[in-house]
């Protein structure tokens, strides 16, 4: 910052040092975020080098500006930082603005703090070698930006990047402007209110205000993350309850169907005794075989699974979807009813929704199997699909317009599987979507004992 004419004790911060701080602040914000597919590997290195050169050239070229012109130059530097984050990551615009604001204040703090350390060592120890100046720069920037990188990594450690609203973005920008303004009040001309008189105190205030502002911005981001996680957990819990309610409704429906089929069997017996017509016997044989097929359908050995699979199978029949299953229901005896509903309900709803979009009825196929292998419970859902499926954080991205309102079914499933120390794997190959779940069998026993 230009202080000529007002402060003579401490020299100006070299613009190249400020430019380096701005670039490093952006870099440590970018690293924990997902990068664009077109900007990875050597391309990201090339883009980063280009932005470093642009930042340094811009800051050096605007050296000497004062007053309003200096503020406009800093706004231009902040815009360059935003562009670097936007180009280097696949994050949303609002989140890029928030990251850019945090990076700008972090750069202001790092540059001011490093320059104060260097000036102190230079004056008190009479260190004048350029090597020492570089060494101190590397040391201070290393400590500051490694710490900031770790904070950014912790904030961005959720399974999915949380959504920043427009209101939160505006509040972040306003807070950043206030922090920047307050930290630089001391550099006003001495005739103005709040202007500083002693350079050391002015730099101290600037560094401390930037540090406090940086802590405030990170606290605000942590609050966003906590609120997002809380909303997501509430949504997942709602889905769990919804699947359980669907199971209870399906249980009542299946019980009613069983009563009707039982009555139908009695009618068939009565019809057989009334005559010997061969066609009628043939028709009755056909009905009886269908009843046997129904009775054998979805008999897994677990009542919850039987009900769920029967209800989903009935839905598949309505949409002309061929659904088959081979399941050992005894493997689920120790699993909570709501968890069974979450896993099978969400997975099958997702598969059915996919199959309904396929125009060719012969290609509408779903297969489910569950078995044990090497002390693992393995559950596999497979269905045919058409088109392209995009993944993010290991889960398919919903194709619906309101993305914030959809896509929670598989998240709920994964959340339930993680309760049992299991893992979810999703593969797509030759137009077959495969969802594979592995759960250690001993975890089910532990869950049962805990209940």
mmCIF file of C-alpha atoms in Angstrom, residues 71-256:
data_model
loop_
_atom_site.group_PDB
_atom_site.id
_atom_site.type_symbol
_atom_site.label_atom_id
_atom_site.label_comp_id
_atom_site.label_asym_id
_atom_site.label_seq_id
_atom_site.Cartn_x
_atom_site.Cartn_y
_atom_site.Cartn_z
ATOM 1 C CA UNK A 71 -8.749 1.084 -4.353
ATOM 2 C CA UNK A 72 -9.762 0.380 -7.945
ATOM 3 C CA UNK A 73 -6.449 -1.398 -8.500
ATOM 4 C CA UNK A 74 -7.096 -3.613 -5.466
ATOM 5 C CA UNK A 75 -10.579 -4.368 -6.826
ATOM 6 C CA UNK A 76 -8.923 -5.446 -10.070
ATOM 7 C CA UNK A 77 -6.540 -7.704 -8.140
ATOM 8 C CA UNK A 78 -9.516 -9.264 -6.325
ATOM 9 C CA UNK A 79 -11.217 -9.843 -9.690
ATOM 10 C CA UNK A 80 -8.123 -11.651 -10.984
ATOM 11 C CA UNK A 81 -8.201 -13.863 -7.883
ATOM 12 C CA UNK A 82 -11.870 -14.681 -8.481
ATOM 13 C CA UNK A 83 -11.137 -15.578 -12.117
ATOM 14 C CA UNK A 84 -8.324 -17.920 -11.031
ATOM 15 C CA UNK A 85 -10.651 -19.756 -8.634
ATOM 16 C CA UNK A 86 -13.464 -19.856 -11.181
ATOM 17 C CA UNK A 87 -11.280 -21.212 -13.984
ATOM 18 C CA UNK A 88 -9.425 -23.685 -11.772
ATOM 19 C CA UNK A 89 -12.437 -25.298 -10.087
ATOM 20 C CA UNK A 90 -15.848 -26.724 -10.928
ATOM 21 C CA UNK A 91 -17.423 -24.954 -7.969
ATOM 22 C CA UNK A 92 -20.466 -22.701 -8.234
ATOM 23 C CA UNK A 93 -20.206 -18.975 -8.821
ATOM 24 C CA UNK A 94 -21.438 -18.108 -5.331
ATOM 25 C CA UNK A 95 -18.941 -20.447 -3.710
ATOM 26 C CA UNK A 96 -16.153 -19.019 -5.896
ATOM 27 C CA UNK A 97 -17.047 -15.524 -4.685
ATOM 28 C CA UNK A 98 -16.891 -16.699 -1.062
ATOM 29 C CA UNK A 99 -13.536 -18.394 -1.634
ATOM 30 C CA UNK A 100 -12.231 -15.297 -3.416
ATOM 31 C CA UNK A 101 -13.229 -13.039 -0.521
ATOM 32 C CA UNK A 102 -11.539 -15.308 2.007
ATOM 33 C CA UNK A 103 -8.435 -15.574 -0.180
ATOM 34 C CA UNK A 104 -8.243 -11.773 -0.552
ATOM 35 C CA UNK A 105 -8.282 -11.153 3.214
ATOM 36 C CA UNK A 106 -5.859 -14.054 3.744
ATOM 37 C CA UNK A 107 -3.463 -12.485 1.232
ATOM 38 C CA UNK A 108 -3.729 -9.091 2.921
ATOM 39 C CA UNK A 109 -2.926 -10.660 6.287
ATOM 40 C CA UNK A 110 -0.055 -12.785 4.989
ATOM 41 C CA UNK A 111 1.606 -9.913 3.103
ATOM 42 C CA UNK A 112 1.293 -7.500 6.044
ATOM 43 C CA UNK A 113 2.444 -10.064 8.603
ATOM 44 C CA UNK A 114 5.455 -11.183 6.546
ATOM 45 C CA UNK A 115 6.530 -7.598 5.878
ATOM 46 C CA UNK A 116 6.355 -6.689 9.557
ATOM 47 C CA UNK A 117 8.486 -9.715 10.451
ATOM 48 C CA UNK A 118 11.052 -8.820 7.813
ATOM 49 C CA UNK A 119 11.225 -5.139 8.822
ATOM 50 C CA UNK A 120 11.672 -6.082 12.461
ATOM 51 C CA UNK A 121 14.521 -8.520 11.704
ATOM 52 C CA UNK A 122 16.100 -6.071 9.265
ATOM 53 C CA UNK A 123 16.106 -3.187 11.789
ATOM 54 C CA UNK A 124 17.004 -5.068 14.971
ATOM 55 C CA UNK A 125 19.523 -7.568 13.612
ATOM 56 C CA UNK A 126 20.887 -5.516 10.722
ATOM 57 C CA UNK A 127 20.246 -8.375 8.281
ATOM 58 C CA UNK A 128 20.684 -7.032 4.773
ATOM 59 C CA UNK A 129 21.419 -10.070 2.610
ATOM 60 C CA UNK A 130 18.743 -10.754 0.001
ATOM 61 C CA UNK A 131 18.982 -14.473 0.796
ATOM 62 C CA UNK A 132 17.636 -13.836 4.293
ATOM 63 C CA UNK A 133 14.743 -11.831 2.893
ATOM 64 C CA UNK A 134 13.774 -14.739 0.628
ATOM 65 C CA UNK A 135 14.212 -17.237 3.459
ATOM 66 C CA UNK A 136 11.923 -15.287 5.790
ATOM 67 C CA UNK A 137 9.374 -14.887 2.980
ATOM 68 C CA UNK A 138 9.331 -18.640 2.358
ATOM 69 C CA UNK A 139 9.157 -19.446 6.080
ATOM 70 C CA UNK A 140 6.353 -17.027 6.962
ATOM 71 C CA UNK A 141 4.297 -17.726 3.834
ATOM 72 C CA UNK A 142 4.834 -21.443 4.328
ATOM 73 C CA UNK A 143 3.460 -21.367 7.876
ATOM 74 C CA UNK A 144 0.561 -19.048 7.044
ATOM 75 C CA UNK A 145 -0.632 -20.729 3.868
ATOM 76 C CA UNK A 146 -0.162 -24.302 5.074
ATOM 77 C CA UNK A 147 -2.362 -23.359 8.038
ATOM 78 C CA UNK A 148 -4.949 -21.779 5.721
ATOM 79 C CA UNK A 149 -4.833 -24.812 3.426
ATOM 80 C CA UNK A 150 -5.548 -27.094 6.376
ATOM 81 C CA UNK A 151 -8.495 -24.927 7.445
ATOM 82 C CA UNK A 152 -9.884 -24.921 3.892
ATOM 83 C CA UNK A 153 -9.454 -28.685 3.710
ATOM 84 C CA UNK A 154 -11.414 -29.173 6.943
ATOM 85 C CA UNK A 155 -14.205 -26.857 5.837
ATOM 86 C CA UNK A 156 -14.435 -28.618 2.455
ATOM 87 C CA UNK A 157 -14.266 -32.146 3.920
ATOM 88 C CA UNK A 158 -17.974 -32.890 3.564
ATOM 89 C CA UNK A 159 -19.107 -35.643 1.153
ATOM 90 C CA UNK A 160 -20.627 -33.033 -1.059
ATOM 91 C CA UNK A 161 -19.841 -29.380 -1.546
ATOM 92 C CA UNK A 162 -22.482 -27.359 0.290
ATOM 93 C CA UNK A 163 -24.544 -24.795 -1.575
ATOM 94 C CA UNK A 164 -23.947 -21.111 -0.826
ATOM 95 C CA UNK A 165 -27.023 -18.949 -1.289
ATOM 96 C CA UNK A 166 -27.097 -15.495 -2.837
ATOM 97 C CA UNK A 167 -27.815 -13.909 0.539
ATOM 98 C CA UNK A 168 -24.797 -15.584 2.113
ATOM 99 C CA UNK A 169 -22.639 -14.440 -0.808
ATOM 100 C CA UNK A 170 -23.735 -10.822 -0.396
ATOM 101 C CA UNK A 171 -23.028 -10.950 3.353
ATOM 102 C CA UNK A 172 -19.560 -12.358 2.665
ATOM 103 C CA UNK A 173 -18.751 -9.592 0.163
ATOM 104 C CA UNK A 174 -19.995 -6.887 2.554
ATOM 105 C CA UNK A 175 -17.984 -8.366 5.432
ATOM 106 C CA UNK A 176 -14.861 -8.512 3.235
ATOM 107 C CA UNK A 177 -15.235 -4.869 2.219
ATOM 108 C CA UNK A 178 -15.657 -3.804 5.850
ATOM 109 C CA UNK A 179 -12.633 -5.821 6.962
ATOM 110 C CA UNK A 180 -10.517 -4.341 4.186
ATOM 111 C CA UNK A 181 -11.709 -0.794 4.926
ATOM 112 C CA UNK A 182 -11.123 -1.025 8.689
ATOM 113 C CA UNK A 183 -7.702 -2.636 8.280
ATOM 114 C CA UNK A 184 -6.563 0.260 6.059
ATOM 115 C CA UNK A 185 -8.101 3.178 7.965
ATOM 116 C CA UNK A 186 -4.731 4.078 9.429
ATOM 117 C CA UNK A 187 -3.335 4.855 5.989
ATOM 118 C CA UNK A 188 -5.697 7.780 5.450
ATOM 119 C CA UNK A 189 -4.110 11.259 5.238
ATOM 120 C CA UNK A 190 -3.289 12.644 8.669
ATOM 121 C CA UNK A 191 -5.948 15.338 8.266
ATOM 122 C CA UNK A 192 -8.711 12.719 8.088
ATOM 123 C CA UNK A 193 -10.483 11.119 11.090
ATOM 124 C CA UNK A 194 -9.124 7.728 12.229
ATOM 125 C CA UNK A 195 -5.849 8.376 10.369
ATOM 126 C CA UNK A 196 -2.713 6.894 11.925
ATOM 127 C CA UNK A 197 0.318 8.774 13.119
ATOM 128 C CA UNK A 198 2.779 5.966 13.865
ATOM 129 C CA UNK A 199 3.593 3.475 11.100
ATOM 130 C CA UNK A 200 4.345 0.552 13.422
ATOM 131 C CA UNK A 201 0.965 0.859 15.126
ATOM 132 C CA UNK A 202 -0.795 1.256 11.783
ATOM 133 C CA UNK A 203 0.748 -1.952 10.464
ATOM 134 C CA UNK A 204 -0.047 -3.724 13.737
ATOM 135 C CA UNK A 205 -3.696 -2.699 13.473
ATOM 136 C CA UNK A 206 -3.820 -3.759 9.835
ATOM 137 C CA UNK A 207 -2.370 -7.199 10.534
ATOM 138 C CA UNK A 208 -4.580 -7.836 13.565
ATOM 139 C CA UNK A 209 -7.756 -6.640 11.833
ATOM 140 C CA UNK A 210 -7.011 -8.870 8.834
ATOM 141 C CA UNK A 211 -6.366 -11.809 11.152
ATOM 142 C CA UNK A 212 -9.619 -11.197 13.039
ATOM 143 C CA UNK A 213 -11.526 -10.729 9.794
ATOM 144 C CA UNK A 214 -10.107 -13.955 8.399
ATOM 145 C CA UNK A 215 -11.202 -15.817 11.530
ATOM 146 C CA UNK A 216 -14.669 -14.295 11.205
ATOM 147 C CA UNK A 217 -15.017 -15.363 7.559
ATOM 148 C CA UNK A 218 -13.926 -18.915 8.365
ATOM 149 C CA UNK A 219 -16.346 -19.044 11.297
ATOM 150 C CA UNK A 220 -19.124 -17.935 8.951
ATOM 151 C CA UNK A 221 -18.183 -20.624 6.417
ATOM 152 C CA UNK A 222 -18.159 -23.258 9.164
ATOM 153 C CA UNK A 223 -21.652 -22.146 10.120
ATOM 154 C CA UNK A 224 -22.760 -22.620 6.494
ATOM 155 C CA UNK A 225 -21.320 -26.115 6.512
ATOM 156 C CA UNK A 226 -23.005 -27.036 9.810
ATOM 157 C CA UNK A 227 -26.350 -25.717 8.583
ATOM 158 C CA UNK A 228 -26.004 -27.596 5.303
ATOM 159 C CA UNK A 229 -25.129 -30.878 7.026
ATOM 160 C CA UNK A 230 -28.016 -30.427 9.452
ATOM 161 C CA UNK A 231 -30.483 -29.830 6.607
ATOM 162 C CA UNK A 232 -29.129 -32.850 4.719
ATOM 163 C CA UNK A 233 -29.427 -35.113 7.759
ATOM 164 C CA UNK A 234 -32.988 -33.928 8.316
ATOM 165 C CA UNK A 235 -33.801 -34.687 4.668
ATOM 166 C CA UNK A 236 -32.226 -38.141 4.916
ATOM 167 C CA UNK A 237 -34.191 -38.850 8.096
ATOM 168 C CA UNK A 238 -37.377 -37.788 6.321
ATOM 169 C CA UNK A 239 -36.577 -40.206 3.490
ATOM 170 C CA UNK A 240 -35.938 -42.996 6.004
ATOM 171 C CA UNK A 241 -39.302 -42.369 7.630
ATOM 172 C CA UNK A 242 -40.955 -42.163 4.220
ATOM 173 C CA UNK A 243 -39.538 -45.534 3.149
ATOM 174 C CA UNK A 244 -40.703 -47.063 6.433
ATOM 175 C CA UNK A 245 -44.203 -45.653 5.939
ATOM 176 C CA UNK A 246 -44.234 -47.056 2.402
ATOM 177 C CA UNK A 247 -43.291 -50.442 3.847
ATOM 178 C CA UNK A 248 -46.173 -50.352 6.346
ATOM 179 C CA UNK A 249 -48.635 -49.398 3.612
ATOM 180 C CA UNK A 250 -47.255 -52.153 1.400
ATOM 181 C CA UNK A 251 -47.660 -54.637 4.260
ATOM 182 C CA UNK A 252 -51.351 -53.823 4.536
ATOM 183 C CA UNK A 253 -51.771 -54.065 0.743
ATOM 184 C CA UNK A 254 -49.973 -57.406 0.531
ATOM 185 C CA UNK A 255 -52.031 -58.807 3.402
ATOM 186 C CA UNK A 256 -55.202 -57.833 1.561
#
